[in-house]
CSV table of C-alpha atoms in Angstrom, one decimal:
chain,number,residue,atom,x,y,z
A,120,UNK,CA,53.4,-108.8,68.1
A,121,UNK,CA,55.1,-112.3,67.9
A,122,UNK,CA,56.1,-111.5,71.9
A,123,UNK,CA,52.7,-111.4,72.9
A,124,UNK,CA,51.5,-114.3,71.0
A,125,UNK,CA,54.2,-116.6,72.2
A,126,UNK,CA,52.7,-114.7,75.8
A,127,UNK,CA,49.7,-116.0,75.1
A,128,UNK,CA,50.1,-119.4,74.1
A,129,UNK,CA,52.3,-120.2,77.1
A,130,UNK,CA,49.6,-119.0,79.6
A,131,UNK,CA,47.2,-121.5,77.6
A,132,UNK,CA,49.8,-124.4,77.7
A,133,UNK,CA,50.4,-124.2,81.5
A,134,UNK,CA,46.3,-123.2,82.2
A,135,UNK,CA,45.5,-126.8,80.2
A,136,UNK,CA,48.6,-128.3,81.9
A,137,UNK,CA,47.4,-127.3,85.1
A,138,UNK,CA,43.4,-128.1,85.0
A,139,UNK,CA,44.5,-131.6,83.1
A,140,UNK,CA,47.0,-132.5,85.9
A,141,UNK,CA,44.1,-131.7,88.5
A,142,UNK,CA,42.0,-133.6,87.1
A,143,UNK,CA,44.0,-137.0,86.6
A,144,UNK,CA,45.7,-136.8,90.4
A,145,UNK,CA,42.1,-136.3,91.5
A,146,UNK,CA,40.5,-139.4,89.2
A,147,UNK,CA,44.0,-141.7,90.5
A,148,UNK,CA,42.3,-140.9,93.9
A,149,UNK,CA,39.3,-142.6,93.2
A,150,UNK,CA,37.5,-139.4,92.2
A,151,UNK,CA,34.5,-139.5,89.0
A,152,UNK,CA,34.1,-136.6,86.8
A,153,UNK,CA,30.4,-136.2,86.7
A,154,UNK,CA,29.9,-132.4,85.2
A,155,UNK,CA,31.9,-129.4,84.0
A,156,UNK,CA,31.2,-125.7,84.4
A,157,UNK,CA,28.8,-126.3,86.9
A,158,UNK,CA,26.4,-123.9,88.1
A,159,UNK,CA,24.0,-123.3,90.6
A,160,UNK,CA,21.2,-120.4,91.6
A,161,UNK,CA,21.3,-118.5,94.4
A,162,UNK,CA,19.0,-116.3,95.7
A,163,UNK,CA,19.7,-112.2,95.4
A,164,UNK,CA,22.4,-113.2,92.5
A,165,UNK,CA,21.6,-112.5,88.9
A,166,UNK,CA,24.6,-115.4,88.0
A,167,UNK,CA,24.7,-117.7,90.7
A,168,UNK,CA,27.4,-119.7,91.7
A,169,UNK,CA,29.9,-120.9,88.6
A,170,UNK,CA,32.1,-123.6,90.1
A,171,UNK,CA,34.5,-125.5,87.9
A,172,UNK,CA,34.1,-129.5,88.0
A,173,UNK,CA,31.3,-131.7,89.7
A,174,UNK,CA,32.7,-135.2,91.2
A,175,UNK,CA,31.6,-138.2,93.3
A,176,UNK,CA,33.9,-140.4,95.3
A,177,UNK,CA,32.3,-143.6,97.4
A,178,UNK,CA,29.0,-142.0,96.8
A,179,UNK,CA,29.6,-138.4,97.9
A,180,UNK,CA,30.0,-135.8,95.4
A,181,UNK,CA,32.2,-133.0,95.4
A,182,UNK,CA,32.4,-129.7,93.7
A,183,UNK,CA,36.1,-128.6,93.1
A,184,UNK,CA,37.4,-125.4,92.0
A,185,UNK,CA,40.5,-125.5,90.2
A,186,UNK,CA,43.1,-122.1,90.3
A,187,UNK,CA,46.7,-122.0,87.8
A,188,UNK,CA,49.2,-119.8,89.7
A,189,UNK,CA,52.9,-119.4,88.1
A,190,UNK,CA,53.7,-119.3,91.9
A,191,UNK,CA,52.7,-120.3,95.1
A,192,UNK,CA,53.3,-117.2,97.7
A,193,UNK,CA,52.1,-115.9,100.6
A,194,UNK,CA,50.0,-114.0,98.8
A,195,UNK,CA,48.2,-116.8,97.4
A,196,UNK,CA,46.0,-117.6,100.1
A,197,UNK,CA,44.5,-114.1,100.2
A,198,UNK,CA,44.0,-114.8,96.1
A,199,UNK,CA,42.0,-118.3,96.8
A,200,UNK,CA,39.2,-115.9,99.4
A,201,UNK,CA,36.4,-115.8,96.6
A,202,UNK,CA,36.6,-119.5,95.0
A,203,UNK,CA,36.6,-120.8,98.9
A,204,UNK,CA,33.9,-118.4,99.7
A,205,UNK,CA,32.2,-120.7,96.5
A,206,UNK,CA,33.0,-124.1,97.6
A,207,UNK,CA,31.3,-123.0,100.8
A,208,UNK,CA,28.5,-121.7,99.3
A,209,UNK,CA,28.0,-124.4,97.1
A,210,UNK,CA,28.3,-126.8,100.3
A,211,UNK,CA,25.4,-124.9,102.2
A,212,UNK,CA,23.3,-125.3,99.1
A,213,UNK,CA,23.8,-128.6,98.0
A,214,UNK,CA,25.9,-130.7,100.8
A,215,UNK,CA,28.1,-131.1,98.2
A,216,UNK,CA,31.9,-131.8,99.6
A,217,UNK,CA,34.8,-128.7,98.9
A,218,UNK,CA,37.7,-129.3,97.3
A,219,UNK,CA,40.0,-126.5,96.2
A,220,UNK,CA,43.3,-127.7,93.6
A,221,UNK,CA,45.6,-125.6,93.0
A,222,UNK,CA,48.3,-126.0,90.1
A,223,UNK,CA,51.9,-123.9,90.3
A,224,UNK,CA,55.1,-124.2,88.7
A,225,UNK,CA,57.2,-125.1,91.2
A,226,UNK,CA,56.0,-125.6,95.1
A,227,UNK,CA,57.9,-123.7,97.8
A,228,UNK,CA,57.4,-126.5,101.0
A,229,UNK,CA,57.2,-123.6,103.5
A,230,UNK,CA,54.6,-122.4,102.2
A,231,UNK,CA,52.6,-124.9,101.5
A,232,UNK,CA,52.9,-125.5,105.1
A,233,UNK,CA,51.5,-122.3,105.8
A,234,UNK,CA,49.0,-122.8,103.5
A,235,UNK,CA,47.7,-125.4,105.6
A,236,UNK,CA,47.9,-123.8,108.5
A,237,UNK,CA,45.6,-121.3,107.1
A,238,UNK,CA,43.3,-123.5,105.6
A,239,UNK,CA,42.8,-125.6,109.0
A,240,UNK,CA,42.2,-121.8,110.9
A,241,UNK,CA,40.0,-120.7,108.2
A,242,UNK,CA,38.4,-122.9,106.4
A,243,UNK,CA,38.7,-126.6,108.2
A,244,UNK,CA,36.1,-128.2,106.3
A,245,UNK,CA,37.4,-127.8,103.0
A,246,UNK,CA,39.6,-130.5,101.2
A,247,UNK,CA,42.4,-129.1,98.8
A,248,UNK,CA,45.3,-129.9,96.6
A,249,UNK,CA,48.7,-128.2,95.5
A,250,UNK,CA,50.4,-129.8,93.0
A,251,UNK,CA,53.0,-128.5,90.3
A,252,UNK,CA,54.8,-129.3,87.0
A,253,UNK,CA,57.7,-131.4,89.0
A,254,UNK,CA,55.5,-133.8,90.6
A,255,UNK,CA,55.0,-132.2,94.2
A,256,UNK,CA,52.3,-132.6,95.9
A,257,UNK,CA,50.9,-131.2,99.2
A,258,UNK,CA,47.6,-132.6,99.6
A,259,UNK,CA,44.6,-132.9,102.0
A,260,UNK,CA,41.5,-135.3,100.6
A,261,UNK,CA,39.8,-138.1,102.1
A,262,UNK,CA,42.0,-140.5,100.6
A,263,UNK,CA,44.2,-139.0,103.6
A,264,UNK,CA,47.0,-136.4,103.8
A,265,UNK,CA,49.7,-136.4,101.5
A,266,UNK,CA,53.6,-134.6,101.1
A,267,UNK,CA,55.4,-135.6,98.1
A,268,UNK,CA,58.3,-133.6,96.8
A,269,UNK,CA,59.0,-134.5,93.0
A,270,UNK,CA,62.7,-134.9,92.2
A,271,UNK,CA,64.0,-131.1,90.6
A,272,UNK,CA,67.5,-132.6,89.6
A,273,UNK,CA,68.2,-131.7,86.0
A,274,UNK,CA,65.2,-130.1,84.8
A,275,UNK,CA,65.1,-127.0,83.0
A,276,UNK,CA,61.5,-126.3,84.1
A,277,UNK,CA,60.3,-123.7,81.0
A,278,UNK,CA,60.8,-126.6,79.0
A,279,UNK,CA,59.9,-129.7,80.9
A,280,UNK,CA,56.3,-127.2,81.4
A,281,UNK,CA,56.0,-127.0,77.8
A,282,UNK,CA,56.4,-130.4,77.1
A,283,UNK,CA,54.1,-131.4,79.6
A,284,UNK,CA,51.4,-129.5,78.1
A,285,UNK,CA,51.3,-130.6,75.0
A,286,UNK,CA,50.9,-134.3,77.1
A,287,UNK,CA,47.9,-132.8,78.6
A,288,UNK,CA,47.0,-130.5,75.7
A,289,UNK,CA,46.1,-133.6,73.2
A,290,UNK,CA,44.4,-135.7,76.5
A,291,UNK,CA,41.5,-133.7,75.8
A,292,UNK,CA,38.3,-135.3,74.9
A,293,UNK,CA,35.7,-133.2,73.0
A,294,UNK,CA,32.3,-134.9,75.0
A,295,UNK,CA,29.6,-132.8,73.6
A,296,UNK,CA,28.5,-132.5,76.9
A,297,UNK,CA,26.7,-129.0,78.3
A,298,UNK,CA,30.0,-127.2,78.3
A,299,UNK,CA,31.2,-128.4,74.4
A,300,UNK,CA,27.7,-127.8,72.8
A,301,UNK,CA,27.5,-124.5,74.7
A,302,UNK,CA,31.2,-123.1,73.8
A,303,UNK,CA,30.3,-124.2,70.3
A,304,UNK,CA,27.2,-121.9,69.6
A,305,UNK,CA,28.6,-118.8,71.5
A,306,UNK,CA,32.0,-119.2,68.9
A,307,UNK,CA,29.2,-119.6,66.0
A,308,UNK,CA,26.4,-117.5,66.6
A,309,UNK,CA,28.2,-114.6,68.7
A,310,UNK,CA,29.1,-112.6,65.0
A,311,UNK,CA,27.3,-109.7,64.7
A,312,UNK,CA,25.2,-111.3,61.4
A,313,UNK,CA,24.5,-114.8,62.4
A,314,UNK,CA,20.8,-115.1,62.8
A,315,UNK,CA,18.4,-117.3,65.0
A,316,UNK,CA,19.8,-117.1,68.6
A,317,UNK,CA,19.1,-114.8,71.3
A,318,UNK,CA,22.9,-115.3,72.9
A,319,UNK,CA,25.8,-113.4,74.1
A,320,UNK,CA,27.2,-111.8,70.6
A,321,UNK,CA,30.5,-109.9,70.7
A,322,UNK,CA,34.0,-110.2,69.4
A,323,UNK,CA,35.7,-113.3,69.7
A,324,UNK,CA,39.7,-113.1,68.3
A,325,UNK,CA,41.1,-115.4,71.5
A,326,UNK,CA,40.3,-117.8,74.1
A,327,UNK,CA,40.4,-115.0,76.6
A,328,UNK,CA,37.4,-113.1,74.4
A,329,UNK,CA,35.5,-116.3,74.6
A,330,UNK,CA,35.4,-117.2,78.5
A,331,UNK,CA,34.2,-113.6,79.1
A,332,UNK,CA,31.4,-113.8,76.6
A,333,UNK,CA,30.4,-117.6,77.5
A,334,UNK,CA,30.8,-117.3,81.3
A,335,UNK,CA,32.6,-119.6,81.2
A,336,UNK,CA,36.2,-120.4,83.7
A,337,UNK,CA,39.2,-119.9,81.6
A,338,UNK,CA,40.7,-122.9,82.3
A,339,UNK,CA,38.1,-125.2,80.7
A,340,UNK,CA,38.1,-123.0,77.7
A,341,UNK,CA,41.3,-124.0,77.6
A,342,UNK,CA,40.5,-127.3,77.6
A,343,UNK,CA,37.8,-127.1,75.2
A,344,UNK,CA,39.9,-125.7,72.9
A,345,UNK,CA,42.7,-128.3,73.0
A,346,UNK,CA,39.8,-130.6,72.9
A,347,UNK,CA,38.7,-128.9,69.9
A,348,UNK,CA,42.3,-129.0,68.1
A,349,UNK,CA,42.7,-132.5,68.6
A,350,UNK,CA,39.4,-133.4,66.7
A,351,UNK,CA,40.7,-131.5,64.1
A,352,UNK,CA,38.1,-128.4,64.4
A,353,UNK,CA,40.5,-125.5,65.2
A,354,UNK,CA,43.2,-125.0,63.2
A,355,UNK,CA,46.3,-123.5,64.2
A,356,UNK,CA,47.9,-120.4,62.1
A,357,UNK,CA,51.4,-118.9,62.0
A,358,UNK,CA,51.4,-116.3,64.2
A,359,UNK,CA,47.7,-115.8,64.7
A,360,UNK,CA,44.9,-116.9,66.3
A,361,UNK,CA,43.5,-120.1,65.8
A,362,UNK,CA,40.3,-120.7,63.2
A,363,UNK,CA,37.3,-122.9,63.0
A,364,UNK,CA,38.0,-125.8,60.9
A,365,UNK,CA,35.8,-128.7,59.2
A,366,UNK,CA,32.3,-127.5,60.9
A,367,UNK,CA,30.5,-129.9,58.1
A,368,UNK,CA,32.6,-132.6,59.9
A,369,UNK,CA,32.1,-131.3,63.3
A,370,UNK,CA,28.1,-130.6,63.1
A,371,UNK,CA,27.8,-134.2,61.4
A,372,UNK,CA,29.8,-135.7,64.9
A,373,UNK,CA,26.9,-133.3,66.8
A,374,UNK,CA,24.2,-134.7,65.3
A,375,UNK,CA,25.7,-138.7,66.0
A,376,UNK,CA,26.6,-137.9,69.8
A,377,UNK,CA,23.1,-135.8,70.5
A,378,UNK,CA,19.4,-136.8,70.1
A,379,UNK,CA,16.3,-135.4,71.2
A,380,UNK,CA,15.5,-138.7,73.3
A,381,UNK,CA,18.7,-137.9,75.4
A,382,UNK,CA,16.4,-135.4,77.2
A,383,UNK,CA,13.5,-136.6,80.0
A,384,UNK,CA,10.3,-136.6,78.3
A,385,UNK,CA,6.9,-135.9,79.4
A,386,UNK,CA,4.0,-136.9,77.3
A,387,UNK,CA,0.9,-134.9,77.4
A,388,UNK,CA,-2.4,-134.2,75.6
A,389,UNK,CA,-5.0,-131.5,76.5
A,390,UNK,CA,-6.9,-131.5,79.5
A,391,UNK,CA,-10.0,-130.8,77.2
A,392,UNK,CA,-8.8,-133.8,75.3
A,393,UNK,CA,-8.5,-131.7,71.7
A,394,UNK,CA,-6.9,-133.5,69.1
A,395,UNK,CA,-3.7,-131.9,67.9
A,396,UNK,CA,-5.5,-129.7,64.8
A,397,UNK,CA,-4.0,-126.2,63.3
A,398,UNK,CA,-6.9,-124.8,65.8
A,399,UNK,CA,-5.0,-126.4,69.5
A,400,UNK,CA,-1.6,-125.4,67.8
A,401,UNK,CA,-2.8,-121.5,67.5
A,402,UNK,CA,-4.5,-121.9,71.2
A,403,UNK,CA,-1.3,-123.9,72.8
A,404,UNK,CA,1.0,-120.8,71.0
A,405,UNK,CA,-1.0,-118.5,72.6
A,406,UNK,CA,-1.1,-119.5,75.9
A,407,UNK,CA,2.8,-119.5,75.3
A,408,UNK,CA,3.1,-115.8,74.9
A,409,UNK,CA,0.8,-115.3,78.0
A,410,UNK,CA,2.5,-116.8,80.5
A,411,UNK,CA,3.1,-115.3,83.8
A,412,UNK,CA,6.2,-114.2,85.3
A,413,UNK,CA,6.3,-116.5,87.7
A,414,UNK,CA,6.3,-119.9,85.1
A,415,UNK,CA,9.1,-121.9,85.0
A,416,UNK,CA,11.6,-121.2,81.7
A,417,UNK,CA,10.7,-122.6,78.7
A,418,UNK,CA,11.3,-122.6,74.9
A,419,UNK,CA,10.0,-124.5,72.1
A,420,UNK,CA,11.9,-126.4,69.9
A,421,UNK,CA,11.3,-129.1,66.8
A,422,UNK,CA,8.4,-128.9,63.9
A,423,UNK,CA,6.7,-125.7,65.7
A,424,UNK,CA,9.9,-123.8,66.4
A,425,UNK,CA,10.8,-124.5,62.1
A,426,UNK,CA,7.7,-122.7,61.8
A,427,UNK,CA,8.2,-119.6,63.5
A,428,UNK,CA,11.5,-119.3,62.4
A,429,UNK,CA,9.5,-119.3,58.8
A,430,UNK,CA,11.4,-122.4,58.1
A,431,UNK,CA,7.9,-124.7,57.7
A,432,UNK,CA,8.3,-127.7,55.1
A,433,UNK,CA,6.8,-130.4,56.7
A,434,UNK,CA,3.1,-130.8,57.9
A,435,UNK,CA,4.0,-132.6,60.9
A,436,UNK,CA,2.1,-131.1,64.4
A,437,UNK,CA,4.1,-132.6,67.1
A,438,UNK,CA,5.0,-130.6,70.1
A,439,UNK,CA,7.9,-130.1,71.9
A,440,UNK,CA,9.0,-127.5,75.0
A,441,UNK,CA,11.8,-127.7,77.1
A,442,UNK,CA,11.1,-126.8,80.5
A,443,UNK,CA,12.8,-126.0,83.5
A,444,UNK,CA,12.0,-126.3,87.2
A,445,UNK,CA,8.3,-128.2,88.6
A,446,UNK,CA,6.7,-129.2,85.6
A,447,UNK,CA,3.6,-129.6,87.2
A,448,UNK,CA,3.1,-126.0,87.4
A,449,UNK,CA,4.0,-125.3,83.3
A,450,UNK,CA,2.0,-128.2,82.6
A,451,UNK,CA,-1.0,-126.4,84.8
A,452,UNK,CA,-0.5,-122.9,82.6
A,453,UNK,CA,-1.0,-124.8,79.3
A,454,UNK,CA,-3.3,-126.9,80.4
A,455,UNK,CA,-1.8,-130.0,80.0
A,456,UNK,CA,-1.9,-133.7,81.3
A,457,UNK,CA,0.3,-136.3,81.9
A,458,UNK,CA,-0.3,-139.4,78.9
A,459,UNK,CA,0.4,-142.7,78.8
A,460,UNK,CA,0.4,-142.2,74.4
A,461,UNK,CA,4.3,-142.4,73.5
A,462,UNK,CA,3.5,-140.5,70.7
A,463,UNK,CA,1.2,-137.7,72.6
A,464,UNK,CA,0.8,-134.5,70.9
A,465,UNK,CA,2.8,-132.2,73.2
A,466,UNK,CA,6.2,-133.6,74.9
A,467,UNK,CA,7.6,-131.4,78.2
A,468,UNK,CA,11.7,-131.9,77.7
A,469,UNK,CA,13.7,-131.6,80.5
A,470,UNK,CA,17.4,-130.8,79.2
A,471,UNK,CA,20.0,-133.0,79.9
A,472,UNK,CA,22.1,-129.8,78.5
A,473,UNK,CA,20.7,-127.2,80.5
A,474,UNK,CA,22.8,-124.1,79.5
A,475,UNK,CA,23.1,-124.8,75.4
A,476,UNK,CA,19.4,-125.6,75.5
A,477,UNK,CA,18.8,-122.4,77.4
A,478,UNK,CA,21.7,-119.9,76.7
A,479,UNK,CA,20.9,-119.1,73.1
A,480,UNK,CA,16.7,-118.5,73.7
A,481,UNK,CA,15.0,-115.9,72.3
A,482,UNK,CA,11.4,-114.3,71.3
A,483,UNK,CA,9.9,-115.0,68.1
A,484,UNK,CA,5.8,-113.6,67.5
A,485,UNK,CA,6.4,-113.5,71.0
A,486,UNK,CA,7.0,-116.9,72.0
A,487,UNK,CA,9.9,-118.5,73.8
A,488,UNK,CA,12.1,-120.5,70.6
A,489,UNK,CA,15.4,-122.4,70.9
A,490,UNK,CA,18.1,-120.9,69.0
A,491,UNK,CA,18.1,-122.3,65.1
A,492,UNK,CA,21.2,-125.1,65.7
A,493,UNK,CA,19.5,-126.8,68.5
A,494,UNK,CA,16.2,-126.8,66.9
A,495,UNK,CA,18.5,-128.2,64.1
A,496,UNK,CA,19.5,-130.8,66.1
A,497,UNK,CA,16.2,-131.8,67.5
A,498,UNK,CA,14.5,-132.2,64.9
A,499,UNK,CA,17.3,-134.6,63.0
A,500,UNK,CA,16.3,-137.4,64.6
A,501,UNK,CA,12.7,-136.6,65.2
A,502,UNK,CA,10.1,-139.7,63.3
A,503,UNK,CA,7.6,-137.4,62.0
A,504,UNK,CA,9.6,-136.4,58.7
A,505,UNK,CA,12.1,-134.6,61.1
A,506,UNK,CA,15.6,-135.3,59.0
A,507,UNK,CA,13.4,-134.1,55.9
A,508,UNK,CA,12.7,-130.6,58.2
A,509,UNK,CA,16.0,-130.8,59.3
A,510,UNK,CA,17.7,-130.7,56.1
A,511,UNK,CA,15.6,-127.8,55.2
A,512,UNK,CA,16.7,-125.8,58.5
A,513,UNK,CA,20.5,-127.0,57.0
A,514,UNK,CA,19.7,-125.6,53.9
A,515,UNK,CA,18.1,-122.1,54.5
A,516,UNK,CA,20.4,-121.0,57.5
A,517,UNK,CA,22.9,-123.2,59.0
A,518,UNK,CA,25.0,-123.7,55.7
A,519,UNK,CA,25.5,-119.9,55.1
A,520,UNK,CA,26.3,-119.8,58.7
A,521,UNK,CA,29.1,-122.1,58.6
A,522,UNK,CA,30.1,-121.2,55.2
A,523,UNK,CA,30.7,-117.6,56.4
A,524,UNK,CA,32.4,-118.8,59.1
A,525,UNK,CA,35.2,-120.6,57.4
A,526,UNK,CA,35.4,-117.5,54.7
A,527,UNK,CA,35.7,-115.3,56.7
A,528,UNK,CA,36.8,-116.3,60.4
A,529,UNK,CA,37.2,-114.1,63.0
A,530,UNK,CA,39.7,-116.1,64.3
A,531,UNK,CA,38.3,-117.4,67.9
């Protein structure tokens, strides 16, 4: 048992290693991280394309996949078909520039010649990166072509890898961007008992567990979760799997790095010009449930979403949907204008956070609702006695929640 923990851990070291070296010999190169986990639709595929990292570089952006190998073969190129395949997907659909980086343990210069040689037959419009725990580096990018062979004299590798990692391992940032908030609901709400979100839900005892059920690339779970350790909100056990830790102290950072005004709003009243009484709230739910097939996603959040959770304290009537797509034609559905009033009775949100805002959705009276935490979080910082609503939310579900979760973890 202690074998295959130790198994484990090492394969997490060098994956967080690897994706942390990527990143930094890509950023010394003049290259931006703009997005993680990125994704994109495609036509005939129920998942679309799932690439790792979005980048910019002298205005052009670049999607780059990133791949940890414990050695770089022959066989490697055959390995790297699918996530080329991607890049050049993701290049037909959004002109975005390839670039495939590969990480290894030690780089065999033959092969990496013949890597290239591959690449330029195959695939000549993709840029790409090798690079491995000694400092080599085969390399072709825009900043130019590059051969560097790191100096192998008197290393003992296993160990100069291990203490690499942890290097890399506490360089991880926990951004609350799309990918953190995301990783942090599927790890809460995915227990069998945890109530108000329509998610993935499933078993989650390691990090392996966890990028199955979120969808999400290994290798920035990895990083999530050294993220996570360093913030002090997963907490290493002898000999088993790492817990939760301090979710008070973690939900209170959420609620400081996130607000509702983060999102693009859209003000709107009714075409028919009704004022915002319990009469246009039954009417504007309504048309909700009816929508067509063909309507852009949506899903209410805030003061309307507490009340069909049965979670009503406040008497504020303020609206507010997240959208996705051409708002125009949601906005046609529910019969809706565009208002100059800041504080109109329905706001369209646009998520800045596409996947947490959307991943967790579900059907309640028949309505599209935002799972409970990010109706939680919306309404925190809302003006219309939102904190008071908020604390109520707190109160009746997300306590217990995260109560439970520390009694009795499931390890992650």
């Amino acid at each position: 048992m202690n074998k295959k923990i130790h198994l484990q851990s090492s394969h997490y070291n060098s994956s967080l290693l690897g994706v942390d070296r990527i990143l930094h010999l890509l950023k010394k190169r003049g290259f931006r991280l703009r997005e993680e986990d990125v994704r994109l639709p495609a036509e005939g595929l129920s998942h679309g394309l799932h690439l790792d990292f979005l980048m910019s570089r002298e205005g052009q952006s670049f999607v780059v996949e990133v791949k940890v190998a414990r050695e770089f073969a022959d066989w490697v190129f055959h390995w790297m078909a699918r996530p080329i395949l991607a890049l050049q997907a993701a290049h037909r659909l959004k002109s975005w520039e390839p670039i495939l980086a590969i990480y290894v343990d030690s780089i065999d210069l033959r092969i990496a010649r013949r890597f290239k040689g591959q690449i330029a037959l195959y695939a000549p419009d993709l840029w790409w990166l090798v690079a491995d725990a000694h400092g080599s580096l085969v390399a072709h990018l825009p900043s130019g072509d590059e051969e560097k062979i790191g100096d192998l004299r008197g290393r003992e590798p296993a160990r100069s890898l291990r203490i690499s990692a942890q290097s890399g391992y506490a360089s991880a940032k926990l951004s609350f961007g799309d990918l953190d908030q995301w990783l942090l609901k599927v790890l809460l709400f995915a227990r069998p008992q945890a109530a108000g979100w329509g998610g993935p839900r499933g078993p989650i005892r390691n990090l392996a567990q966890l990028a199955k059920l979120a969808a999400v690339s290994p290798p920035l779970v990895y990083r999530w979760a050294a993220a996570m350790e360093r913030s002090g909100y997963l907490a290493k056990r002898m000999g088993r799997v790492p817990v939760l830790a301090n979710l008070d102290a973690l939900l209170g950072e959420w609620r400081g790095r996130y607000r509702v005004s983060d999102n693009d709003p859209i003000p709107c009243s009714s075409v028919f010009g009704e004022h915002a009484d319990e009469s246009f709230h039954d009417e504007f739910l309504n048309r909700l449930r009816h929508l067509s097939d063909s309507a852009p996603p949506c899903a209410l959040t805030g003061h309307q979403a507490g009340r069909l959770y049965r979670l009503k304290h406040s008497e504020a009537r303020s609206i507010h949907l997240y959208y996705s797509g051409e708002p125009s034609v949601l906005m046609e559905a529910l019969q809706l204008v565009r208002s100059d009033n800041p504080v109109a009775p329905v706001v369209l949100l646009q998520p800045r956070h596409r996947r947490s805002v959307f991943g967790g959705v579900s059907r309640l009276d028949d309505v599209p609702v935002c799972d409970i935490l990010q109706v939680y979080l919306d309404l925190y910082h809302l003006p219309d006695r939102g904190r008071e609503q908020a604390d109520f939310v707190y109160e009746r579900i997300l306590e217990p929640l995260i109560r439970s979760a520390v009694e009795s973890p499931d390890g992650i």
